Short mmCIF file of C-alpha atoms in Angstrom, two decimals:
data_model
loop_
_atom_site.label_atom_id
_atom_site.label_comp_id
_atom_site.label_asym_id
_atom_site.label_seq_id
_atom_site.Cartn_x
_atom_site.Cartn_y
_atom_site.Cartn_z
CA UNK A 346 -58.59 5.69 29.95
CA UNK A 347 -59.53 2.79 27.69
CA UNK A 348 -55.91 1.64 27.62
CA UNK A 349 -55.80 1.67 31.42
CA UNK A 350 -59.00 -0.37 31.62
CA UNK A 351 -57.61 -2.83 29.08
CA UNK A 352 -54.38 -3.20 31.03
CA UNK A 353 -56.30 -3.72 34.27
CA UNK A 354 -58.50 -6.37 32.66
CA UNK A 355 -55.42 -8.17 31.32
CA UNK A 356 -53.79 -8.10 34.76
CA UNK A 357 -56.93 -9.48 36.41
CA UNK A 358 -57.20 -12.24 33.78
CA UNK A 359 -53.57 -13.29 34.28
CA UNK A 360 -53.87 -13.37 38.07
CA UNK A 361 -57.09 -15.41 37.86
CA UNK A 362 -55.35 -17.83 35.50
CA UNK A 363 -52.41 -18.26 37.90
CA UNK A 364 -54.66 -18.77 40.91
CA UNK A 365 -56.72 -21.39 39.07
CA UNK A 366 -53.75 -23.72 39.16
CA UNK A 367 -53.04 -23.18 42.85
CA UNK A 368 -54.02 -25.23 45.87
CA UNK A 369 -56.03 -22.23 47.11
CA UNK A 370 -58.41 -22.60 44.15
CA UNK A 371 -59.14 -26.24 44.92
CA UNK A 372 -59.60 -25.44 48.62
CA UNK A 373 -62.03 -22.61 47.82
CA UNK A 374 -63.94 -24.89 45.47
CA UNK A 375 -64.15 -27.56 48.16
CA UNK A 376 -65.38 -25.07 50.76
CA UNK A 377 -68.00 -23.68 48.37
CA UNK A 378 -69.36 -27.20 47.84
CA UNK A 379 -69.45 -27.81 51.59
CA UNK A 380 -71.34 -24.56 52.11
CA UNK A 381 -74.14 -25.86 49.86
CA UNK A 382 -75.17 -28.20 52.69
CA UNK A 383 -75.54 -25.26 55.05
CA UNK A 384 -79.26 -24.69 55.81
CA UNK A 385 -78.68 -20.93 55.72
CA UNK A 386 -77.81 -21.12 52.01
CA UNK A 387 -80.94 -20.44 49.92
CA UNK A 388 -81.26 -21.37 46.26
CA UNK A 389 -82.74 -18.01 45.28
CA UNK A 390 -79.72 -16.16 46.74
CA UNK A 391 -77.12 -18.88 46.23
CA UNK A 392 -74.33 -16.67 44.90
CA UNK A 393 -74.58 -14.02 47.60
CA UNK A 394 -75.00 -16.58 50.40
CA UNK A 395 -71.87 -18.48 49.36
CA UNK A 396 -69.95 -15.18 49.19
CA UNK A 397 -71.09 -14.34 52.73
CA UNK A 398 -70.12 -17.81 53.94
CA UNK A 399 -66.62 -17.55 52.46
CA UNK A 400 -66.24 -14.09 53.98
CA UNK A 401 -67.28 -15.08 57.50
CA UNK A 402 -65.20 -18.30 57.40
CA UNK A 403 -62.02 -16.39 56.50
CA UNK A 404 -61.58 -17.64 52.93
CA UNK A 405 -62.14 -14.21 51.43
CA UNK A 406 -59.12 -12.92 53.36
CA UNK A 407 -56.99 -15.84 52.08
CA UNK A 408 -58.02 -15.05 48.51
CA UNK A 409 -57.24 -11.38 49.06
CA UNK A 410 -53.77 -12.24 50.36
CA UNK A 411 -53.13 -14.51 47.37
CA UNK A 412 -54.07 -11.74 44.92
CA UNK A 413 -51.89 -9.25 46.79
CA UNK A 414 -48.97 -11.69 46.69
CA UNK A 415 -49.38 -12.12 42.92
CA UNK A 416 -49.49 -8.35 42.39
CA UNK A 417 -46.16 -7.99 44.21
CA UNK A 418 -44.36 -10.16 41.65
CA UNK A 419 -46.44 -9.28 38.61
CA UNK A 420 -44.44 -7.54 35.84
CA UNK A 421 -45.14 -3.90 35.05
CA UNK A 422 -47.63 -3.40 32.21
CA UNK A 423 -46.13 -2.66 28.79
CA UNK A 424 -47.52 -1.37 25.53
CA UNK A 425 -49.71 -4.06 23.88
CA UNK A 426 -47.65 -3.88 20.66
CA UNK A 427 -44.32 -4.32 22.44
CA UNK A 428 -42.41 -7.51 21.48
CA UNK A 429 -41.86 -10.13 24.22
CA UNK A 430 -38.17 -9.37 24.64
CA UNK A 431 -38.96 -5.67 25.11
CA UNK A 432 -41.42 -6.51 27.90
CA UNK A 433 -38.66 -8.36 29.76
CA UNK A 434 -35.90 -5.80 29.16
CA UNK A 435 -36.54 -2.68 27.05
CA UNK A 436 -32.86 -1.81 26.48
CA UNK A 437 -31.30 -3.77 23.60
CA UNK A 438 -27.70 -3.26 24.77
CA UNK A 439 -28.67 -4.64 28.19
CA UNK A 440 -30.18 -7.75 26.59
CA UNK A 441 -27.02 -8.24 24.55
CA UNK A 442 -24.76 -7.86 27.58
CA UNK A 443 -26.88 -10.29 29.60
CA UNK A 444 -26.79 -12.87 26.82
CA UNK A 445 -23.00 -12.65 26.62
CA UNK A 446 -22.70 -13.00 30.39
CA UNK A 447 -24.91 -16.10 30.45
CA UNK A 448 -22.85 -17.71 27.69
CA UNK A 449 -19.70 -16.96 29.67
CA UNK A 450 -21.10 -18.71 32.75
CA UNK A 451 -22.08 -21.80 30.77
CA UNK A 452 -18.70 -21.93 29.07
CA UNK A 453 -16.94 -21.80 32.44
CA UNK A 454 -19.19 -24.54 33.83
CA UNK A 455 -18.64 -26.82 30.83
CA UNK A 456 -14.87 -26.32 30.97
CA UNK A 457 -14.88 -27.31 34.65
CA UNK A 458 -16.83 -30.47 33.76
CA UNK A 459 -14.22 -31.32 31.11
CA UNK A 460 -11.26 -30.65 33.39
CA UNK A 461 -12.64 -32.73 36.27
CA UNK A 462 -14.23 -35.40 34.03
CA UNK A 463 -17.49 -35.02 35.99
CA UNK A 464 -20.91 -35.04 34.28
CA UNK A 465 -23.42 -32.27 34.92
CA UNK A 466 -25.82 -34.83 36.41
CA UNK A 467 -25.80 -38.51 37.25
CA UNK A 468 -27.88 -40.95 39.26
CA UNK A 469 -26.49 -41.76 42.66
CA UNK A 470 -25.68 -45.42 43.44
CA UNK A 471 -28.12 -47.07 45.87
CA UNK A 472 -25.51 -47.10 48.63
CA UNK A 473 -24.86 -43.38 48.24
CA UNK A 474 -28.59 -42.62 48.24
CA UNK A 475 -29.03 -44.50 51.51
CA UNK A 476 -26.02 -42.74 53.08
CA UNK A 477 -27.30 -39.27 52.06
CA UNK A 478 -30.77 -40.04 53.37
CA UNK A 479 -29.37 -41.14 56.74
CA UNK A 480 -27.29 -37.98 57.20
CA UNK A 481 -29.86 -35.56 55.70
CA UNK A 482 -30.15 -33.62 58.96
CA UNK A 483 -26.42 -33.53 59.65
CA UNK A 484 -24.77 -32.89 56.29
CA UNK A 485 -22.50 -30.35 57.92
CA UNK A 486 -20.48 -33.18 59.49
CA UNK A 487 -19.34 -34.36 56.06
CA UNK A 488 -15.94 -33.10 54.88
CA UNK A 489 -15.50 -33.96 51.16
CA UNK A 490 -12.49 -32.71 49.21
CA UNK A 491 -13.80 -29.84 47.10
CA UNK A 492 -10.47 -28.16 46.39
CA UNK A 493 -10.74 -28.87 42.65
CA UNK A 494 -14.10 -27.12 42.36
CA UNK A 495 -13.91 -23.40 41.68
CA UNK A 496 -16.57 -20.67 41.48
CA UNK A 497 -17.90 -20.28 37.96
CA UNK A 498 -17.02 -16.60 38.16
CA UNK A 499 -15.49 -14.19 40.64
CA UNK A 500 -17.26 -11.01 41.83
CA UNK A 501 -14.59 -8.91 40.10
CA UNK A 502 -15.54 -10.52 36.78
CA UNK A 503 -19.12 -9.36 37.17
CA UNK A 504 -17.96 -5.89 38.24
CA UNK A 505 -15.83 -5.70 35.10
CA UNK A 506 -18.85 -6.51 32.93
CA UNK A 507 -20.89 -3.78 34.64
CA UNK A 508 -18.07 -1.26 34.22
CA UNK A 509 -17.91 -1.94 30.48
CA UNK A 510 -21.64 -1.40 29.92
CA UNK A 511 -22.21 1.64 27.73
CA UNK A 512 -25.37 3.07 26.22
CA UNK A 513 -24.73 3.35 22.45
CA UNK A 514 -26.93 6.46 22.32
CA UNK A 515 -24.39 8.31 24.45
CA UNK A 516 -21.13 9.68 23.09
CA UNK A 517 -18.22 7.47 24.01
CA UNK A 518 -15.35 9.65 22.90
CA UNK A 519 -11.90 9.54 24.42
CA UNK A 520 -12.14 13.13 25.57
CA UNK A 521 -12.59 13.46 29.34
CA UNK A 522 -16.02 14.63 30.43
CA UNK A 523 -17.99 15.02 33.64
CA UNK A 524 -19.39 11.50 33.08
CA UNK A 525 -15.93 10.02 33.66
CA UNK A 526 -16.14 11.17 37.27
CA UNK A 527 -19.56 9.73 38.08
CA UNK A 528 -18.19 6.36 39.22
CA UNK A 529 -17.11 3.00 37.85
CA UNK A 530 -20.54 2.02 36.51
CA UNK A 531 -21.78 4.61 34.04
CA UNK A 532 -25.09 3.20 32.86
CA UNK A 533 -27.60 6.08 32.55
CA UNK A 534 -30.53 4.64 34.43
CA UNK A 535 -33.31 6.69 35.97
CA UNK A 536 -33.02 6.83 39.75
CA UNK A 537 -35.23 8.52 42.30
CA UNK A 538 -34.35 11.99 43.50
CA UNK A 539 -34.28 13.08 47.14
CA UNK A 540 -37.97 14.13 47.38
CA UNK A 541 -39.06 10.82 45.85
CA UNK A 542 -36.86 8.87 48.26
CA UNK A 543 -38.28 10.81 51.19
CA UNK A 544 -41.79 9.95 50.03
CA UNK A 545 -40.99 6.24 49.53
CA UNK A 546 -39.22 5.98 52.89
CA UNK A 547 -41.54 8.25 54.84
CA UNK A 548 -41.57 5.73 57.73
CA UNK A 549 -37.89 6.58 58.31
CA UNK A 550 -38.70 10.19 59.13
CA UNK A 551 -37.19 11.55 62.35
CA UNK A 552 -40.64 11.95 63.86
CA UNK A 553 -41.73 8.33 63.25
CA UNK A 554 -40.63 5.48 65.49
CA UNK A 555 -38.50 2.68 64.09
CA UNK A 556 -37.83 -0.64 65.78
CA UNK A 557 -34.10 -1.20 66.21
CA UNK A 558 -33.46 2.46 66.99
CA UNK A 559 -36.31 3.78 69.09
CA UNK A 560 -36.42 0.67 71.29
CA UNK A 561 -32.90 1.17 72.61
CA UNK A 562 -32.05 1.02 76.31
CA UNK A 563 -32.32 4.82 76.57
CA UNK A 564 -35.95 4.86 75.36
CA UNK A 565 -38.63 3.49 77.74
CA UNK A 566 -40.56 0.65 76.02
CA UNK A 567 -43.94 2.24 76.75
CA UNK A 568 -43.06 5.11 74.39
CA UNK A 569 -42.89 2.98 71.25
CA UNK A 570 -41.92 -0.69 71.57
CA UNK A 571 -44.94 -1.95 73.53
CA UNK A 572 -47.42 -0.22 71.25
CA UNK A 573 -45.63 -1.45 68.11
CA UNK A 574 -45.76 -5.06 69.35
CA UNK A 575 -49.46 -4.68 70.20
CA UNK A 576 -50.20 -3.44 66.68
CA UNK A 577 -48.18 -6.33 65.25
CA UNK A 578 -50.28 -8.84 67.17
CA UNK A 579 -53.43 -7.18 65.85
CA UNK A 580 -52.10 -7.39 62.26
CA UNK A 581 -51.45 -11.12 62.73
CA UNK A 582 -54.94 -11.63 64.13
CA UNK A 583 -56.41 -9.95 61.03
CA UNK A 584 -54.24 -12.12 58.71
CA UNK A 585 -53.87 -9.28 56.19
CA UNK A 586 -50.76 -9.48 53.95
CA UNK A 587 -50.95 -5.85 52.82
CA UNK A 588 -51.25 -4.58 56.41
CA UNK A 589 -48.32 -6.79 57.48
CA UNK A 590 -46.11 -5.42 54.72
CA UNK A 591 -46.93 -1.86 55.72
CA UNK A 592 -46.41 -2.68 59.40
CA UNK A 593 -42.84 -4.01 59.03
CA UNK A 594 -41.74 -0.77 57.39
CA UNK A 595 -41.31 0.46 60.98
CA UNK A 596 -39.44 -2.66 62.04
CA UNK A 597 -40.37 -6.24 62.84
CA UNK A 598 -40.39 -7.46 66.49
CA UNK A 599 -38.26 -10.56 66.95
CA UNK A 600 -41.05 -12.53 68.60
CA UNK A 601 -43.42 -11.90 65.65
CA UNK A 602 -40.87 -12.10 62.85
CA UNK A 603 -41.56 -15.65 61.63
CA UNK A 604 -45.35 -15.23 61.60
CA UNK A 605 -45.24 -11.78 59.99
CA UNK A 606 -42.98 -12.84 57.11
CA UNK A 607 -45.02 -15.98 56.51
CA UNK A 608 -48.05 -13.68 56.22
CA UNK A 609 -46.27 -11.17 53.95
CA UNK A 610 -45.05 -13.88 51.58
CA UNK A 611 -48.42 -15.67 51.85
CA UNK A 612 -46.88 -19.04 52.67
CA UNK A 613 -48.37 -21.70 54.89
CA UNK A 614 -47.68 -25.16 56.19
CA UNK A 615 -50.17 -27.11 54.06
CA UNK A 616 -49.95 -30.91 53.53
CA UNK A 617 -49.47 -30.45 49.77
CA UNK A 618 -46.51 -28.13 50.43
CA UNK A 619 -44.87 -30.73 52.67
CA UNK A 620 -45.46 -33.35 49.97
CA UNK A 621 -43.88 -31.08 47.36
CA UNK A 622 -40.83 -30.62 49.57
CA UNK A 623 -40.53 -34.39 50.00
CA UNK A 624 -40.54 -34.73 46.21
CA UNK A 625 -37.73 -32.18 45.90
CA UNK A 626 -35.81 -33.99 48.63
CA UNK A 627 -36.29 -37.28 46.78
CA UNK A 628 -34.81 -35.69 43.64
CA UNK A 629 -31.76 -34.62 45.65
CA UNK A 630 -31.35 -38.12 47.09
CA UNK A 631 -31.65 -39.85 43.70
CA UNK A 632 -29.55 -37.60 41.47
CA UNK A 633 -26.19 -35.93 41.95
CA UNK A 634 -25.69 -32.60 40.17
CA UNK A 635 -22.40 -30.81 39.66
CA UNK A 636 -23.98 -27.73 41.25
CA UNK A 637 -24.40 -29.74 44.47
CA UNK A 638 -20.65 -29.58 45.01
CA UNK A 639 -20.64 -25.83 44.31
CA UNK A 640 -23.44 -25.34 46.84
CA UNK A 641 -21.64 -27.50 49.38
CA UNK A 642 -18.43 -25.51 48.95
CA UNK A 643 -20.34 -22.24 49.16
CA UNK A 644 -21.90 -23.17 52.50
CA UNK A 645 -18.60 -24.48 53.87
CA UNK A 646 -16.71 -21.32 52.96
CA UNK A 647 -19.41 -18.87 53.99
CA UNK A 648 -21.93 -20.05 56.58
CA UNK A 649 -19.73 -22.58 58.38
CA UNK A 650 -17.23 -19.87 59.30
CA UNK A 651 -19.83 -17.26 60.22
CA UNK A 652 -20.59 -16.55 63.88
CA UNK A 653 -24.28 -15.99 63.11
CA UNK A 654 -25.11 -18.67 60.55
CA UNK A 655 -22.96 -21.70 61.40
CA UNK A 656 -25.78 -23.15 63.53
CA UNK A 657 -28.03 -23.22 60.45
CA UNK A 658 -25.52 -25.02 58.24
CA UNK A 659 -27.58 -28.20 57.84
CA UNK A 660 -30.76 -26.23 57.06
CA UNK A 661 -28.92 -24.21 54.40
CA UNK A 662 -27.80 -27.40 52.65
CA UNK A 663 -31.35 -28.74 52.65
CA UNK A 664 -32.91 -25.52 51.38
CA UNK A 665 -30.36 -24.81 48.64
CA UNK A 666 -30.15 -28.38 47.36
CA UNK A 667 -33.94 -28.64 47.15
CA UNK A 668 -34.21 -25.15 45.65
CA UNK A 669 -31.92 -26.17 42.78
CA UNK A 670 -34.49 -28.86 41.85
CA UNK A 671 -37.57 -26.64 42.23
CA UNK A 672 -38.97 -26.30 38.68
CA UNK A 673 -41.69 -23.89 39.84
CA UNK A 674 -38.98 -21.18 39.83
CA UNK A 675 -38.97 -21.42 36.02
CA UNK A 676 -42.23 -19.45 36.00
CA UNK A 677 -40.45 -16.16 36.62
CA UNK A 678 -38.58 -16.45 33.30
CA UNK A 679 -41.89 -15.54 31.64
CA UNK A 680 -41.26 -11.93 32.69
CA UNK A 681 -37.53 -11.97 33.54
CA UNK A 682 -34.91 -10.94 31.00
CA UNK A 683 -32.70 -13.86 32.06
CA UNK A 684 -32.63 -17.10 30.07
CA UNK A 685 -32.55 -20.46 31.88
CA UNK A 686 -29.42 -22.46 30.94
CA UNK A 687 -29.99 -25.57 28.84
CA UNK A 688 -28.18 -28.87 28.68
CA UNK A 689 -28.68 -31.96 26.53
CA UNK A 690 -29.03 -35.63 27.32
CA UNK A 691 -25.77 -37.43 26.59
CA UNK A 692 -25.41 -38.27 22.90
CA UNK A 693 -28.25 -35.92 21.88
CA UNK A 694 -26.34 -32.62 21.71
CA UNK A 695 -28.16 -29.96 19.70
CA UNK A 696 -31.48 -31.86 19.47
CA UNK A 697 -34.07 -29.63 21.12
CA UNK A 698 -36.38 -32.52 22.09
CA UNK A 699 -33.63 -33.75 24.42
CA UNK A 700 -32.83 -30.36 25.91
CA UNK A 701 -33.33 -29.88 29.65
CA UNK A 702 -32.89 -26.89 31.93
CA UNK A 703 -29.79 -27.05 34.09
CA UNK A 704 -30.05 -26.81 36.99
CA UNK A 705 -33.73 -27.83 37.02
CA UNK A 706 -34.79 -24.52 38.57
CA UNK A 707 -33.11 -22.65 35.68
CA UNK A 708 -31.34 -20.21 37.98
CA UNK A 709 -27.95 -19.00 36.75
CA UNK A 710 -27.19 -17.85 40.27
CA UNK A 711 -27.40 -21.44 41.52
CA UNK A 712 -24.35 -22.31 39.43
CA UNK A 713 -22.66 -18.94 39.31
CA UNK A 714 -21.38 -16.81 42.15
CA UNK A 715 -19.49 -18.11 45.14
CA UNK A 716 -21.76 -16.60 47.75
CA UNK A 717 -24.68 -14.75 46.12
CA UNK A 718 -27.24 -17.52 46.52
CA UNK A 719 -26.21 -18.14 50.13
CA UNK A 720 -26.39 -14.48 51.09
CA UNK A 721 -30.02 -14.41 49.96
CA UNK A 722 -30.81 -17.58 51.87
CA UNK A 723 -28.94 -16.84 55.11
CA UNK A 724 -31.32 -14.27 56.66
CA UNK A 725 -34.28 -16.63 56.19
CA UNK A 726 -32.71 -18.83 58.87
CA UNK A 727 -33.50 -16.18 61.46
CA UNK A 728 -37.13 -16.02 60.38
CA UNK A 729 -37.93 -19.69 60.73
CA UNK A 730 -35.84 -20.83 63.67
CA UNK A 731 -38.81 -22.52 65.41
CA UNK A 732 -40.52 -24.70 62.81
CA UNK A 733 -38.48 -25.90 59.87
CA UNK A 734 -41.44 -26.85 57.62
CA UNK A 735 -42.20 -23.14 57.24
CA UNK A 736 -38.63 -22.55 56.13
CA UNK A 737 -39.19 -25.05 53.37
CA UNK A 738 -42.22 -23.11 52.15
CA UNK A 739 -39.96 -20.23 51.17
CA UNK A 740 -38.76 -22.48 48.34
CA UNK A 741 -42.17 -22.19 46.73
CA UNK A 742 -42.21 -18.41 46.43
CA UNK A 743 -40.74 -16.41 43.58
CA UNK A 744 -37.21 -15.11 43.83
CA UNK A 745 -38.65 -11.67 43.36
CA UNK A 746 -40.44 -12.11 46.68
CA UNK A 747 -37.02 -12.66 48.21
CA UNK A 748 -35.92 -9.32 46.83
CA UNK A 749 -38.97 -7.73 48.45
CA UNK A 750 -37.97 -9.51 51.64
CA UNK A 751 -34.46 -8.02 51.55
CA UNK A 752 -35.84 -4.53 51.02
CA UNK A 753 -37.81 -4.69 54.26
CA UNK A 754 -35.41 -6.86 56.24
CA UNK A 755 -32.58 -4.37 55.93
CA UNK A 756 -34.73 -1.26 56.04
CA UNK A 757 -33.67 -0.40 59.57
CA UNK A 758 -30.08 -0.34 58.30
CA UNK A 759 -31.01 2.44 55.86
CA UNK A 760 -32.55 4.64 58.52
CA UNK A 761 -29.21 5.89 59.79
CA UNK A 762 -28.34 7.02 56.25
CA UNK A 763 -31.70 8.52 55.41
CA UNK A 764 -31.90 10.42 58.68
CA UNK A 765 -29.03 12.66 57.57
CA UNK A 766 -29.98 16.38 57.72
CA UNK A 767 -30.25 16.88 53.96
CA UNK A 768 -32.65 13.93 53.60
CA UNK A 769 -35.00 14.29 56.54
CA UNK A 770 -35.28 17.61 58.21
CA UNK A 771 -39.00 17.47 58.99
CA UNK A 772 -41.97 15.28 58.19
CA UNK A 773 -42.18 14.47 54.50
#
């Protein structure tokens, strides 16, 4: 019990520390000062009166949403005596395999730089900066020759690495065993059984409505769709992130999609966020990175030829190029087992004081796969088709929030599978 209390206290302290550096903290502080001039605030009950003021003015709900958002990306608690690397990834053979894979990516990137005689980063000439700024909203019209640029690795390379992963605590003899027939990837990881899956995906039960299936032409809208939309509007009016996340487990109405996901991810169109985006954009304009060409080729090969996403081509360039410069993403390496790639200023190889993360956001995926980064970014286009500034705000959230987003966004796809007789016969 004491250990649980200690872990809870540590979690609270870390979340408070993170929120102290946020814009929400400064806004709350400003509002608290303003409330002091309110005649209803009495000195003898100052603390309680300010709390009541923040509650009635809606700031308590904003703080609650911020805490909930932090909890969604907060790492699972570990034993206090566990070393840092164990907190990030408890399996030593996994850490070793990941380290080898990261070195392989960097080696491939450096060899491409050598072959093409192109630096990892360089300042753009003034004329090129002006040209890029002028065509910022129509980068899709540009057709540079990117035939010499290749993906840093192919999907089959990554599959091969996964297939060769073996737990050293398991016997790896040459004799055939039942484990040889379990599939290509034979890493013994704990997965949920059928009852646990039914409990986690209880909203996909046959007796519970699901948008995308129960709003078909054969089902009158008054049976499910109208009521579901009404509840969604009520959730938006309450501005409750936790309620919104629970609500979309039964599907997200198209008309409410942008607002609901902005609420779930706790992102907003604040002036400081727009300013931050302009800073990222300025970094793109001023400096040319090798990964820019890889991103450009990725979009050209994937989104430009896609019937659904070709209309968002220019937005995808803007988001991905700015995302590669977003240093706030580095925060997730504090609890992620990945290691941000490092580069050195020219002529200072090996001197740690001159080491920099490359790309600036530290994401291996930004320089690695041919389509992984784009596939995560593509669906966001459908969420923010009305007001682009909100699309930009997605850059400020953790990548783990994007994984949460994918879980819910594609949940309706899983319903067909989970509604098979052996998974859902009755209510869970």
